[in-house]
GROMACS .gro file of C-alpha atoms in nm:
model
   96
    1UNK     CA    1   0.182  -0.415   0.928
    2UNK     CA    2  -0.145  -0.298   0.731
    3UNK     CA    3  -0.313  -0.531   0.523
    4UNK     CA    4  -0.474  -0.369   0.202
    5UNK     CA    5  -0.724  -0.578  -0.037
    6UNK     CA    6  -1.100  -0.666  -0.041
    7UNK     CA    7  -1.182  -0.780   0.309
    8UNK     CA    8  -1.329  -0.563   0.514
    9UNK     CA    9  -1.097  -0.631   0.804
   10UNK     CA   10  -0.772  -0.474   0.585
   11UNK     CA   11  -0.684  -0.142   0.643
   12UNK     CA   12  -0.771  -0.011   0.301
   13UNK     CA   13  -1.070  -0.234   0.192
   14UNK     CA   14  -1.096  -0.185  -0.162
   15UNK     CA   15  -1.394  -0.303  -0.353
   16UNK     CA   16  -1.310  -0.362  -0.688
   17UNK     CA   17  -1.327  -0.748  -0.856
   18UNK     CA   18  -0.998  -0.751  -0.955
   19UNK     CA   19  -0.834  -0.663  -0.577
   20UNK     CA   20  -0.784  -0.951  -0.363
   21UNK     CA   21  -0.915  -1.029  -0.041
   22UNK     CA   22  -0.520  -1.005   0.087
   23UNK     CA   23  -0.412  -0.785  -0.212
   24UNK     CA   24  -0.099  -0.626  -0.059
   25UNK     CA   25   0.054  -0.516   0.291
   26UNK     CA   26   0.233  -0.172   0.380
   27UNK     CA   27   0.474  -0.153   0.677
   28UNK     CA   28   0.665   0.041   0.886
   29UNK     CA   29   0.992  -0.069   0.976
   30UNK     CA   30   1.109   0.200   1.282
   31UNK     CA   31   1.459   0.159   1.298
   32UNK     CA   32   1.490   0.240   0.956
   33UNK     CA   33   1.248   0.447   0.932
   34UNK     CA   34   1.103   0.340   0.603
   35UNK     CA   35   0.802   0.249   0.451
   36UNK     CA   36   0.755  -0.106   0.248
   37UNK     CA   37   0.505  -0.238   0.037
   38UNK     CA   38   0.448  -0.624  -0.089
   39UNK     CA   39   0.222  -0.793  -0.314
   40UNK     CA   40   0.063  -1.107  -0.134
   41UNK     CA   41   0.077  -1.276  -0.451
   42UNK     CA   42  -0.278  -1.099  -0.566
   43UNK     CA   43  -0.376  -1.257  -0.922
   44UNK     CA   44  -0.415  -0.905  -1.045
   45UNK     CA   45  -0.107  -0.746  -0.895
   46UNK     CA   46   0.070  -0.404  -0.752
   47UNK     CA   47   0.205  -0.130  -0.884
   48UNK     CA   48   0.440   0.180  -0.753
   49UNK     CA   49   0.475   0.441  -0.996
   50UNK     CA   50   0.390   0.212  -1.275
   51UNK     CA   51   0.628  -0.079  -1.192
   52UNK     CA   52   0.422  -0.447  -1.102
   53UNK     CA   53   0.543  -0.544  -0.763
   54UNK     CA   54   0.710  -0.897  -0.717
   55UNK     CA   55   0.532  -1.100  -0.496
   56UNK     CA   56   0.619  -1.110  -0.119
   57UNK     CA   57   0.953  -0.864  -0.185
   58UNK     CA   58   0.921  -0.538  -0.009
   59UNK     CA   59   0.947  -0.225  -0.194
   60UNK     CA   60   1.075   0.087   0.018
   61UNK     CA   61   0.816   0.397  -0.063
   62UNK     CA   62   0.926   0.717  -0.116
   63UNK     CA   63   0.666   1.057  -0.026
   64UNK     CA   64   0.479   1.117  -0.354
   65UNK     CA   65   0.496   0.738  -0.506
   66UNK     CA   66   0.158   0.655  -0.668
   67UNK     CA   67   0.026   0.307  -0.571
   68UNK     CA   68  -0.232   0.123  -0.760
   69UNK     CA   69  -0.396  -0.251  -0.716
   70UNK     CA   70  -0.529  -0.479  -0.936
   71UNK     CA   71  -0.724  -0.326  -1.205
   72UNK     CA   72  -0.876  -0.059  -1.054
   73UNK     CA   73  -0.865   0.310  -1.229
   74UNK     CA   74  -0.799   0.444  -0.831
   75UNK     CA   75  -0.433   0.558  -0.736
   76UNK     CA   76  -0.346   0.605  -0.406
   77UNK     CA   77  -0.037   0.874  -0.324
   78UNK     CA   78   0.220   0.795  -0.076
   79UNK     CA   79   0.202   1.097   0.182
   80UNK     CA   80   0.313   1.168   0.527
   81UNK     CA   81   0.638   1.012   0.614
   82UNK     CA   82   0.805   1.365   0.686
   83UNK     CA   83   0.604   1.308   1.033
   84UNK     CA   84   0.672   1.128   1.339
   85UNK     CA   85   0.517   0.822   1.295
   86UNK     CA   86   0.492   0.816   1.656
   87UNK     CA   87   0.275   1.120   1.680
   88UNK     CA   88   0.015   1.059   1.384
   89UNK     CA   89   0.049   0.705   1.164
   90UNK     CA   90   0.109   0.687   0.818
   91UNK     CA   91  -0.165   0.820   0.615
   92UNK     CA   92  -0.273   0.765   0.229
   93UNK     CA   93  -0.427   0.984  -0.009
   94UNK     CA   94  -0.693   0.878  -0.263
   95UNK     CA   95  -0.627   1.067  -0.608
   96UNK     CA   96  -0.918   1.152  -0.819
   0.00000   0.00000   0.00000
């Protein structure tokens, strides 16, 4: 589990007022082989491709879904899970 928000122990620290300090978390679930996102309950919320996340229920992600938290203008592009997770982990793109 990766924990995305403001703190700089998450995986993706984002600084940006409206992210919370425990904004969202992205997993990988092996014996499916999927990737999930959830919204810790952040006051400012989650989006994938547009739709708000409900809090705390998982979200499969698909390659090319565009994530975005809180208010910030940044979107981040699902990429990578084609590979072996095994062999490199999952990796994000920042979009400009």
């Amino acid at each position: 589990k990766l924990l995305i928000g403001r703190t700089e122990e998450a995986w993706l620290s984002l600084d940006h007022p409206s992210v919370s300090r425990q904004h969202a978390m992205l997993a990988w679930h092996a014996a499916s082989r999927e990737l999930t996102l959830s919204d810790l309950a952040s006051a400012h919320g989650t989006c994938v491709d547009g739709n708000r996340l409900r809090p705390h229920q998982p979200v499969r992600l698909k390659e090319g879904a565009i994530l975005t938290f809180g208010a910030s203008s940044r979107s981040y592009e699902v990429a990578g899970l084609a590979e072996d997770p095994d062999s490199k982990r999952a990796r994000h793109d920042e979009l400009s």
